[in-house]
Coordinates of C-alpha atoms in Angstrom, one line a residue:
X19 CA 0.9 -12.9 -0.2
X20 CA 3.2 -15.7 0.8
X21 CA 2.2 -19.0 2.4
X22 CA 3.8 -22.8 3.0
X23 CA 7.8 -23.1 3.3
X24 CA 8.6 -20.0 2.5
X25 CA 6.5 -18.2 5.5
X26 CA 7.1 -20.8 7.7
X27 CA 10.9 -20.2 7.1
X28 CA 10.7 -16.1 7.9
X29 CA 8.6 -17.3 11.1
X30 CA 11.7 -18.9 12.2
X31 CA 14.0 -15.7 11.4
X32 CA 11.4 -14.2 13.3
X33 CA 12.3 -16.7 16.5
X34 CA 16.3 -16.5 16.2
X35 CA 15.8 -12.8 16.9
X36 CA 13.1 -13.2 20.3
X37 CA 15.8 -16.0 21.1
X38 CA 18.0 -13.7 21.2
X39 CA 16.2 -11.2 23.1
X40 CA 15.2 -8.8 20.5
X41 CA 11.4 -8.7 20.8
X42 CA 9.9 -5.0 19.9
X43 CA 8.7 -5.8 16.5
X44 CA 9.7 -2.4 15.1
X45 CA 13.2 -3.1 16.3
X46 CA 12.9 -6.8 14.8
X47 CA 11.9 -5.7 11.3
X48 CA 14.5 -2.8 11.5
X49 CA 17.3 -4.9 12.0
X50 CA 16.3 -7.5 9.0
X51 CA 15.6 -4.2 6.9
X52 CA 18.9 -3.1 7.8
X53 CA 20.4 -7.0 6.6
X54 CA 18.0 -7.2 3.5
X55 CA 19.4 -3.7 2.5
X56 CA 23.4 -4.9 2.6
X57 CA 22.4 -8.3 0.8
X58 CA 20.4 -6.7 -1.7
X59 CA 22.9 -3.9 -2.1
X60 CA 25.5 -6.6 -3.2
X61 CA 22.9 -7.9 -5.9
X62 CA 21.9 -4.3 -7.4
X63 CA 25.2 -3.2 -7.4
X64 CA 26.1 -6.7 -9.6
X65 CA 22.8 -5.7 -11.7
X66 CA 23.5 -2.1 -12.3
X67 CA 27.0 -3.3 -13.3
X68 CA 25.5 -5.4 -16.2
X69 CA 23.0 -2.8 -17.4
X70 CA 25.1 -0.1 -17.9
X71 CA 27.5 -2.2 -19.8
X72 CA 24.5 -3.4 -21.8
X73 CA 23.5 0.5 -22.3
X74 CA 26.8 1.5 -23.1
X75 CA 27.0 4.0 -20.0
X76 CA 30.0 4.1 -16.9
X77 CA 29.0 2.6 -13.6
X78 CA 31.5 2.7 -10.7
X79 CA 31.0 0.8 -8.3
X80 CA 29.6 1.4 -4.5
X81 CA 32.6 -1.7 -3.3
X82 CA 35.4 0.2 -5.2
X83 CA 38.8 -1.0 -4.4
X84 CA 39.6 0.8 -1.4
X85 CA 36.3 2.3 0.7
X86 CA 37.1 4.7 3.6
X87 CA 35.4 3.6 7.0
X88 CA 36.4 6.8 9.4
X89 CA 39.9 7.1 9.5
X90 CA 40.8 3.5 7.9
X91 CA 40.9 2.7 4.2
X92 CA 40.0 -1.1 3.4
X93 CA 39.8 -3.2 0.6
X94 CA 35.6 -2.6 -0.3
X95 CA 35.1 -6.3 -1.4
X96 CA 35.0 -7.3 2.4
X97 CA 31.8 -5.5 2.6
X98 CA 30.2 -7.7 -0.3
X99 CA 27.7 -10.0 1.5
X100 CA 28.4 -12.6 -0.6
X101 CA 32.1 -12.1 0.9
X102 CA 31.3 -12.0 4.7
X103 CA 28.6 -14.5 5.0
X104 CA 31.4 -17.0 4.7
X105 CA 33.4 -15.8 7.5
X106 CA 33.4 -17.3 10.9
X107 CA 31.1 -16.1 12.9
X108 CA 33.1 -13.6 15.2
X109 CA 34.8 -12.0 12.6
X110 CA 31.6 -11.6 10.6
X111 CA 30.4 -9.9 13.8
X112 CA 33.7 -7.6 13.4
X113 CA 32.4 -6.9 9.8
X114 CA 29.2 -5.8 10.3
X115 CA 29.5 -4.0 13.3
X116 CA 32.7 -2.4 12.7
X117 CA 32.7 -1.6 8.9
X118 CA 29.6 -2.8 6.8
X119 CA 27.3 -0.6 9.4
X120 CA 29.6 2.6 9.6
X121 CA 29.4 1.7 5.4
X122 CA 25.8 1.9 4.8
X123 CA 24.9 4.9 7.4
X124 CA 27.6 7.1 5.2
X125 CA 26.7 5.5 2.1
X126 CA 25.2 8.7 0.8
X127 CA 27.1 11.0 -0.1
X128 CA 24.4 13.8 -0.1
X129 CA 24.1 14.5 3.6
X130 CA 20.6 16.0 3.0
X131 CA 18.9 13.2 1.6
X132 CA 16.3 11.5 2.9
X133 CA 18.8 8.1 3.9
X134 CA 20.9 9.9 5.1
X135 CA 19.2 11.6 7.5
X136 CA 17.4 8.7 8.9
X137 CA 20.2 6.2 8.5
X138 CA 22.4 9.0 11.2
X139 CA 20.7 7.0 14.1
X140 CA 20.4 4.1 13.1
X141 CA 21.7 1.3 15.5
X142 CA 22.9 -2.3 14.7
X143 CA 21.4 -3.8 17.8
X144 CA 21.8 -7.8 16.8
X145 CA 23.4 -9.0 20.3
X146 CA 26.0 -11.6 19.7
X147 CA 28.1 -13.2 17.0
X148 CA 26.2 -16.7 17.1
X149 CA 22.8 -14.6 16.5
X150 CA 24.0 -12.5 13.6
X151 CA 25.3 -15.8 12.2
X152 CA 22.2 -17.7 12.2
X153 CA 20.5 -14.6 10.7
X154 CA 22.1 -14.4 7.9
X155 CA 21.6 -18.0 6.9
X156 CA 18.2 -17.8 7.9
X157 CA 18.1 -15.4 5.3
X158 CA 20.0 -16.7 2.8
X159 CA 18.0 -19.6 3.5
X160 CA 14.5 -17.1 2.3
X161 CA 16.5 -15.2 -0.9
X162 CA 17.3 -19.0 -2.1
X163 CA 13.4 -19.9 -1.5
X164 CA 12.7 -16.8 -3.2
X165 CA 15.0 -17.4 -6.0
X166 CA 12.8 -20.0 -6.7
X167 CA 9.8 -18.5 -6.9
X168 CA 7.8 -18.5 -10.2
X169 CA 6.1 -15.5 -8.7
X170 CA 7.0 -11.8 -10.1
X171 CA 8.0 -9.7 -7.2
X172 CA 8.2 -12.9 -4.5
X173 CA 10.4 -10.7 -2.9
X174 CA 7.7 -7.6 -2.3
X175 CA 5.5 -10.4 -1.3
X176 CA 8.2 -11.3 1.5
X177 CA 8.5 -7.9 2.7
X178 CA 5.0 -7.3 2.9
X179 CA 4.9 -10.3 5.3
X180 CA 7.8 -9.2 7.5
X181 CA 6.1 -5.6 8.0
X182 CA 2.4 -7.7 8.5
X183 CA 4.2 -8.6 12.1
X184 CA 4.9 -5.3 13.1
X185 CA 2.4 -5.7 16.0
X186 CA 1.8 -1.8 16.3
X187 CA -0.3 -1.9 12.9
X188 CA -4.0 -0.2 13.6
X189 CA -1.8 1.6 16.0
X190 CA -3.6 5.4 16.1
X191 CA -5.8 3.9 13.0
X192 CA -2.4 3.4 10.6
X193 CA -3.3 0.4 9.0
X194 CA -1.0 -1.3 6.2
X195 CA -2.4 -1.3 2.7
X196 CA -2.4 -5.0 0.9
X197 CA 0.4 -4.8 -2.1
X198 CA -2.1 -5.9 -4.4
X199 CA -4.6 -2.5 -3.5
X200 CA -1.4 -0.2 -4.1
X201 CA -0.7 -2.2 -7.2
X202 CA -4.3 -1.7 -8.5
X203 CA -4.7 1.6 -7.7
X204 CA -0.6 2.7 -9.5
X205 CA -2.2 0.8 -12.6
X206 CA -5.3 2.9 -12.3
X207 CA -4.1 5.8 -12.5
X208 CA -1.0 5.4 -14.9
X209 CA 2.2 7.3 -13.7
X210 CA 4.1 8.8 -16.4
X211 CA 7.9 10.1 -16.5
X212 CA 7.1 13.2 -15.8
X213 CA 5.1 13.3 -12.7
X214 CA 5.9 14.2 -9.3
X215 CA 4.2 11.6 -7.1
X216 CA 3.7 11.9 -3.9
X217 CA 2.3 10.3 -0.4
X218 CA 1.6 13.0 2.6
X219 CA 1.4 9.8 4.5
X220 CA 4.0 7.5 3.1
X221 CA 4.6 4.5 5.8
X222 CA 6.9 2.5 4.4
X223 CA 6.6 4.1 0.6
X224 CA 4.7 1.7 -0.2
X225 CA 2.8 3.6 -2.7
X226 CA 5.8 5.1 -3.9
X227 CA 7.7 2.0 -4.4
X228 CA 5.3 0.2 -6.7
X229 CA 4.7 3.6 -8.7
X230 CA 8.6 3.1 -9.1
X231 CA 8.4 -0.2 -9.9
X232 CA 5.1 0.4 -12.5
X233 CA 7.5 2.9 -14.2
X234 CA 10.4 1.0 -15.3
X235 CA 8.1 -1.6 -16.2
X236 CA 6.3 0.4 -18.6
X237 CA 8.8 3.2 -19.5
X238 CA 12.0 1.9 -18.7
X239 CA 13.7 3.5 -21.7
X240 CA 12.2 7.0 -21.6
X241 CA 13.6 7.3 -18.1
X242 CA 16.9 4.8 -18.5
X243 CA 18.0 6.8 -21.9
X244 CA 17.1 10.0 -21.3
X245 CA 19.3 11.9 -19.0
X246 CA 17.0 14.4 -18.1
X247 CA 14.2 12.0 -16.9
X248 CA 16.4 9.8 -15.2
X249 CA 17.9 12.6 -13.3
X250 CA 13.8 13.4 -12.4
X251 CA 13.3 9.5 -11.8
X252 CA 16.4 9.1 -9.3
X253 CA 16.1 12.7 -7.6
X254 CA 13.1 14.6 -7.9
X255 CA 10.5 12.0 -8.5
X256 CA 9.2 10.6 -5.5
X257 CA 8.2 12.6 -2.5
X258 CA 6.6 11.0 1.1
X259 CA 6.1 12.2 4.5
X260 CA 5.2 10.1 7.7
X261 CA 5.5 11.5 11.7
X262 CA 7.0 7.7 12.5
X263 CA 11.4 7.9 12.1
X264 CA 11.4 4.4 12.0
X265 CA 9.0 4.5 9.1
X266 CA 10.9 6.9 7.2
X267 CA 14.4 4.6 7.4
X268 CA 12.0 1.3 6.2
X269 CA 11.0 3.6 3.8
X270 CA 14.1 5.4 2.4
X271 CA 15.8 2.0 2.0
X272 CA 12.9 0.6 0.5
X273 CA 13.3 3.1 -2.4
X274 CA 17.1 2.7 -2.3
X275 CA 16.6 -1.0 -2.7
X276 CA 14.1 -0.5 -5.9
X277 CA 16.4 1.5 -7.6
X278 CA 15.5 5.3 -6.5
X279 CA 18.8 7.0 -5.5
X280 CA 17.4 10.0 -3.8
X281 CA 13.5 10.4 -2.9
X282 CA 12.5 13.1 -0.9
X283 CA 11.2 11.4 2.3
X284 CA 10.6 13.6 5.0
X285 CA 9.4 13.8 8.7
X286 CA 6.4 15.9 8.6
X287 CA 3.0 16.3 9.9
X288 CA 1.0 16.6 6.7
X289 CA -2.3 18.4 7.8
X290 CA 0.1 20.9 10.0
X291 CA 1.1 24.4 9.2
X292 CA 4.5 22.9 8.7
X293 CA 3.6 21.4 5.6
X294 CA 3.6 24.3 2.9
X295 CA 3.1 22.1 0.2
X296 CA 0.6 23.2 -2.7
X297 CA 0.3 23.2 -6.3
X298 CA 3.1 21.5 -6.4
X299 CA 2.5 17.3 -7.0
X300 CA 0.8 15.8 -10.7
X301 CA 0.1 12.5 -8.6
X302 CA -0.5 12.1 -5.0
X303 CA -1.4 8.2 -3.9
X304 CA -2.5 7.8 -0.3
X305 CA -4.1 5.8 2.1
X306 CA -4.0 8.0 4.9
X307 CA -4.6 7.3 8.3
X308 CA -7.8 6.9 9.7
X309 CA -7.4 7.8 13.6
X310 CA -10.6 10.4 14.8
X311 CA -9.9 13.7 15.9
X312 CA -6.8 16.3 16.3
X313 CA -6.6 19.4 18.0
X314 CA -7.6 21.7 15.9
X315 CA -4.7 24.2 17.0
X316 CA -2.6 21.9 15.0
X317 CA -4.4 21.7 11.7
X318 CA -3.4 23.9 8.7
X319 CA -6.1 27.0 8.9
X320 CA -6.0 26.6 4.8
X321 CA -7.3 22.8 5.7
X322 CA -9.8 24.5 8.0
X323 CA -11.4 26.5 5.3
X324 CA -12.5 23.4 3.2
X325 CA -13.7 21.5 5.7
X326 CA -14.1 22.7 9.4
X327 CA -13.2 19.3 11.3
X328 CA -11.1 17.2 13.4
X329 CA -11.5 14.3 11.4
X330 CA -8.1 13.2 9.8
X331 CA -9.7 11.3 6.8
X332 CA -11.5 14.5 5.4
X333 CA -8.9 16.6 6.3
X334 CA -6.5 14.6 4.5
X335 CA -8.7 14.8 1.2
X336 CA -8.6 18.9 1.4
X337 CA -4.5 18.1 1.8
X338 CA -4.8 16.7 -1.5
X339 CA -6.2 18.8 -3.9
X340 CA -4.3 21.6 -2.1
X341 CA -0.9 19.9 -2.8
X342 CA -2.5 19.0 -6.5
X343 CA -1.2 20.9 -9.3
X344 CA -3.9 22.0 -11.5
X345 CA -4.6 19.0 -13.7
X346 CA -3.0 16.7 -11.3
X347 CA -4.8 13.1 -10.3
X348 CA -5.1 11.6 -7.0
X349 CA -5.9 7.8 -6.4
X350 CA -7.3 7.3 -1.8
X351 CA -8.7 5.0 0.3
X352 CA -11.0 6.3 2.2
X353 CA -13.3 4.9 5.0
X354 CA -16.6 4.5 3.8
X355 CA -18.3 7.6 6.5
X356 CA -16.5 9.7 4.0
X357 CA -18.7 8.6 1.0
X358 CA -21.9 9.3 2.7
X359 CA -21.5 11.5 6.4
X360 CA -24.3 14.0 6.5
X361 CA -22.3 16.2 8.3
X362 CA -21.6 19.6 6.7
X363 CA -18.0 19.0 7.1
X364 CA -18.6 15.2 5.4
X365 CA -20.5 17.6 2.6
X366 CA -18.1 20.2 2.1
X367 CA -15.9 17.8 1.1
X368 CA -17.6 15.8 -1.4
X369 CA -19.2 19.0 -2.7
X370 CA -15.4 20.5 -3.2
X371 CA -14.8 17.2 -5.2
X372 CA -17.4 17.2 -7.7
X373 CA -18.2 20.8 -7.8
X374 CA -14.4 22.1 -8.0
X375 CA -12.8 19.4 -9.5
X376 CA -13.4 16.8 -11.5
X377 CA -14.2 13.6 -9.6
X378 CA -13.8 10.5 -11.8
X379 CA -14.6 7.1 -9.8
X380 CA -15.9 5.2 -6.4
X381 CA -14.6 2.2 -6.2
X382 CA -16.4 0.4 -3.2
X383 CA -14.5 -2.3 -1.8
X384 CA -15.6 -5.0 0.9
X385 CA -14.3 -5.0 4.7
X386 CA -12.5 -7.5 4.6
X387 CA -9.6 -6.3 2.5
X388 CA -7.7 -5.3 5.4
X389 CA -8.0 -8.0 7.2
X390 CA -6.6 -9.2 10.1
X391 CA -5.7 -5.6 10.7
X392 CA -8.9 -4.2 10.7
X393 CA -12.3 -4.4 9.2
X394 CA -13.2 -1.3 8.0
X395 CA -15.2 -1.1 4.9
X396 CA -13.7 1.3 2.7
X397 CA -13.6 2.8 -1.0
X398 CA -11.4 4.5 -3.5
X399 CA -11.8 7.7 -4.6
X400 CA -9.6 8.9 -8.2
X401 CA -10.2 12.8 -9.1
X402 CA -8.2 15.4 -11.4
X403 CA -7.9 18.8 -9.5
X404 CA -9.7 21.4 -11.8
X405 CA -10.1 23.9 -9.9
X406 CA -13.1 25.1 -12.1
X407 CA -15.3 21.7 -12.1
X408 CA -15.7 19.6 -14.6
X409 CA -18.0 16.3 -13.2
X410 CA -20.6 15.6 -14.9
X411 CA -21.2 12.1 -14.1
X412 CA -19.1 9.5 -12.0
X413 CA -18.2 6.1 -12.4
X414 CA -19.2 3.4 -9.5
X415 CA -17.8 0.4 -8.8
X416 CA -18.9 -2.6 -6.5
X417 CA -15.7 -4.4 -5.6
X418 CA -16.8 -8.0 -3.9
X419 CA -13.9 -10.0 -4.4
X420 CA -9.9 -8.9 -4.7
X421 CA -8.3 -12.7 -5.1
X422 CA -8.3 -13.3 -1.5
X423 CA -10.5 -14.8 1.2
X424 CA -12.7 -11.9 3.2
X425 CA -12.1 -13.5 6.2
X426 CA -8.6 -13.1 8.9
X427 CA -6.4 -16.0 7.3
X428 CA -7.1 -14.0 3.8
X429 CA -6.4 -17.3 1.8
X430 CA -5.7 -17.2 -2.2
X431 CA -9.5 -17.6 -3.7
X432 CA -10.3 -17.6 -7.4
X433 CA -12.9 -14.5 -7.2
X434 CA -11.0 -11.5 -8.3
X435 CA -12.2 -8.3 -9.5
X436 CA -9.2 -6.4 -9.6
X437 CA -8.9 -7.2 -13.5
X438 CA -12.0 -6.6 -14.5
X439 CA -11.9 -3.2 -12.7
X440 CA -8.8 -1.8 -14.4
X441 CA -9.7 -2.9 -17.6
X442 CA -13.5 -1.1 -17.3
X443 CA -11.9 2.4 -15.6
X444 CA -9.4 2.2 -19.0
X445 CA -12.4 1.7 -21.3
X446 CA -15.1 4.0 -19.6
X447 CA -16.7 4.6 -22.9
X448 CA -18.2 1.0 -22.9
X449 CA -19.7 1.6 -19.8
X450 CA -21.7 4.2 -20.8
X451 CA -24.8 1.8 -21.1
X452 CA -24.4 0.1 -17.9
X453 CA -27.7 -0.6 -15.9
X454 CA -27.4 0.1 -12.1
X455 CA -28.2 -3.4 -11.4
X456 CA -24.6 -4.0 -13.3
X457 CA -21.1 -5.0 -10.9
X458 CA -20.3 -0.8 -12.7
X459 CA -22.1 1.8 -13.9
X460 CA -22.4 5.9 -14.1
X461 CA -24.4 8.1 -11.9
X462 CA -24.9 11.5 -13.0
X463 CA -23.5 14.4 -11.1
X464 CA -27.3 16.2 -11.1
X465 CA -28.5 13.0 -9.2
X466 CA -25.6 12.9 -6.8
X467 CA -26.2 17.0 -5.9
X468 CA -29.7 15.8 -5.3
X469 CA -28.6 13.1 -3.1
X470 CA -26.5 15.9 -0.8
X471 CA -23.3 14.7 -2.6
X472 CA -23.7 11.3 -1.4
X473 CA -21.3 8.9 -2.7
X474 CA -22.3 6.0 -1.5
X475 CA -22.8 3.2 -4.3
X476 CA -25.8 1.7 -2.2
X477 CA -27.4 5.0 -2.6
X478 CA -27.5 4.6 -6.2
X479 CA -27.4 0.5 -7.1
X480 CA -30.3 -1.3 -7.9
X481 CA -31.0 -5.0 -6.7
X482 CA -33.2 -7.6 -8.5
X483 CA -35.5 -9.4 -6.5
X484 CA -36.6 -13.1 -7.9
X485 CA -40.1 -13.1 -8.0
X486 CA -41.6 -15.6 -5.6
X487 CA -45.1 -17.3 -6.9
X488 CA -47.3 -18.7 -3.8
X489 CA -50.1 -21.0 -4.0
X490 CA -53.3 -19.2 -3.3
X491 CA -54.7 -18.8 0.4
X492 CA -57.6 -20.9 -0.2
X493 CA -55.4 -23.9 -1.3
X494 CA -52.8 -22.7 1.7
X495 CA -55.0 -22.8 4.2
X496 CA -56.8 -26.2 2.8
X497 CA -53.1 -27.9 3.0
X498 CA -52.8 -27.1 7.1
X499 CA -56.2 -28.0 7.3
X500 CA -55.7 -31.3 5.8
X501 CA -51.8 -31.3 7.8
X502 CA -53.6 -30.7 11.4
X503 CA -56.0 -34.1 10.6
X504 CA -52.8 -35.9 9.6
X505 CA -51.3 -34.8 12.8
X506 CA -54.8 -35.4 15.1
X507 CA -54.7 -38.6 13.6
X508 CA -51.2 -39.6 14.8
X509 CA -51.9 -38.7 18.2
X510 CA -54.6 -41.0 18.3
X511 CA -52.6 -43.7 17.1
X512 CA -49.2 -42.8 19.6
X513 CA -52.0 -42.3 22.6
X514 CA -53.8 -46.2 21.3
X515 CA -50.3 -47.7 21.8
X516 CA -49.7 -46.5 24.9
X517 CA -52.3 -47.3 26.8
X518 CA -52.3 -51.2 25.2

């Protein structure tokens, strides 16, 4: 999360384009996605350049001497943003419009990939010279601010606040999950170099980005060194789906810009019979959407047989151990009804969770974590698809602080319990002991089937109440005794003064 200069400076990016006349916020956060993309492909192309010389390998670059753009060849330096951004503003127009868009739309050369595809209709829409000039100052303006930035991944914390103003989030109950949540949830559940992650409701790719990111971190030289994991990292890694085109291109480039060459991102209605998907993922991270009811018609009739309902968020959990591969995890938000709906389809679901599989944690966490976008109260649920069982007790966790202010303005605070909760879920054989009137503790699965599967931390936490010691009644009732006198007394006094 960003604040001071450095918001207040992509606020006024924000006002160049409605100046303009660009005012749909998808449009708006299209077009700087399209800009960020071209900059930053300029700096990772410089960075791959000095890695591979550091490992040793061959790198050829994407601004080779001569690029073809249609039916002209040009010298591929021109399209270097560090290059155009100098140019006067009408021939930087020229540029952009006439080579560096045509450039990035073909920049793939598999046709089939996921850029590709959603790149093929993509439109340059900024209206005029003097507007694409300010732009890109204004944003070179932000990646110097950045620059500057003690923080980590300022950047991701930038981006984050551009796609905070797309004013169509809670739209059909799609709500944007904080980077911090996703970051949490990757660290919980540890991605490896040989899964196959995925998100059946991908957004952005925001969960798949930061497993990305969590993986070069931690295992950047099994997957660098190793040609056959790298080939899995780039290729076959990282799969999403979303119903939103717009979406998909954010997302696609998003991936492209953190270093994934090819994930799979694909239009698809998840819970449809279009989506064939199963045993096929080791790691599916979610926070899928949270919008009611769908026609049944268009639900997958293998959903239907885990939980007969129209209710996307327990649909979405049956999606999930479908696509599972046996032994596979899965890290979801879900809203908190799910934990404890009396409904048989609300039980079905849970039951399938503990009874089938093995369900691991609940991670309560308070309403106002997605904030201002909407205060639901929700929870996170982590299981390993089984197949055959395996619960025999869960882990609960009451989340009452995540570093940030439960309120709309969602201000840095000091109260944090994302640390505390990784480190617990890592070591869950210290937590064995843990009394239920403990922040954590473990309920055992016999007391949650007695409970109709409820999964609801209330249900189970226990609250100590201070003892209050009263005076007895006789000296109670002496005391307002004694009080009424004091007050007769004053009366008589007030009504003396009065009448002299």
């Amino acid at each position: 999360m960003i604040t001071g200069e450095l918001k207040n400076k992509i606020d006024s990016l924000w006002d160049i384009f409605a100046a303009g006349g660009l005012t749909n916020p998808l449009e708006v956060i299209e077009q700087i996605t399209y800009l960020m993309f071209i900059r930053d492909l300029d700096d990772v192309d410089n960075k791959n350049a000095k890695e591979n010389a550091i490992l040793g390998l061959p790198f050829k670059s994407i601004f080779s001497e001569q690029v073809q753009i249609g039916e002209r060849s040009i010298n591929g330096n021109q399209l270097k943003w560090s290059v155009f951004h100098d140019f006067p503003a009408g021939k930087m127009y020229e540029i952009m419009q006439d080579w560096v868009f045509p450039f990035i739309k073909n920049l793939h050369a598999d046709k089939n990939s996921a850029y590709s595809k959603y790149m093929d209709d993509a439109i340059f829409k900024l209206p005029t010279p003097l507007v694409l000039s300010k732009v890109i100052d204004s944003l070179d303006d932000i990646y110097d601010s950045m620059s500057k930035s003690e923080k980590k991944d300022i950047r991701g914390d930038v981006y984050e606040y551009l796609l905070s103003k797309i004013a169509t989030a809670g739209r059909n109950g799609q709500f944007r999950t904080p980077r911090h949540i996703i970051e949490m949830m990757v660290k919980l559940v540890n991605p490896k170099p040989e899964d196959t992650i995925c998100d059946p409701a991908c957004g952005t790719a925001g969960f798949l980005v930061e497993a990305s990111t969590y993986l070069i971190d931690t295992y950047k030289n099994d997957i660098l060194m190793n040609k056959e994991n790298r080939d899995h990292y780039m290729n076959h890694m990282f799969h999403g789906f979303d119903m939103d085109r717009t979406m998909l291109r954010i997302g696609a480039m998003n991936m492209m810009t953190h270093g994934v060459e090819s994930p799979f991102i694909e239009y698809r209605d998840s819970l449809s019979d279009q989506n064939l998907d199963q045993d096929k993922y080791s790691l599916v991270l979610a926070n899928p959407p949270f919008k009611g009811t769908l026609d049944a018609e268009s639900v997958s009739s293998d959903l239907l047989k885990v939980a007969k309902t129209k209710k996307t968020e327990l649909l979405f959990l049956a999606l999930f151990i479908r696509m599972l591969k046996i032994g596979g995890r899965c890290a979801c938000i879900v809203p908190d009804g799910v934990l404890f709906g009396s409904s048989n389809a609300h039980v079905q679901i849970r039951k399938a969770l503990i009874e089938e599989n093995r369900l691991e944690a609940v991670i309560s966490m308070p309403s106002g974590v997605f904030k201002p976008y909407a205060g639901v109260s929700t929870g996170i649920l982590i299981f390993t698809k089984t197949g055959h069982g395996g619960t025999d007790k869960v882990w609960f966790y009451d989340m009452k602080a995540d570093g940030f202010s439960l309120d709309d303005k969602r201000s840095i605070v000091k109260e944090n319990d994302i640390p505390d909760i990784i480190n617990r879920f890592k070591n869950l054989d210290k937590e064995i002991d843990r009394k239920r009137t403990d922040q954590s503790f473990f309920v055992n699965k016999e007391e949650i089937v007695n409970n109709n599967y409820d999964l609801s931390i209330n249900k189970y936490k226990e609250v100590v109440y201070e003892k209050v010691e009263y005076a007895p009644t006789h000296e109670i009732l002496a005391d307002i005794v004694a009080l009424n006198k004091e007050i007769d007394k004053n009366l008589e006094e007030l009504k003396a003064l009065l009448e002299g």
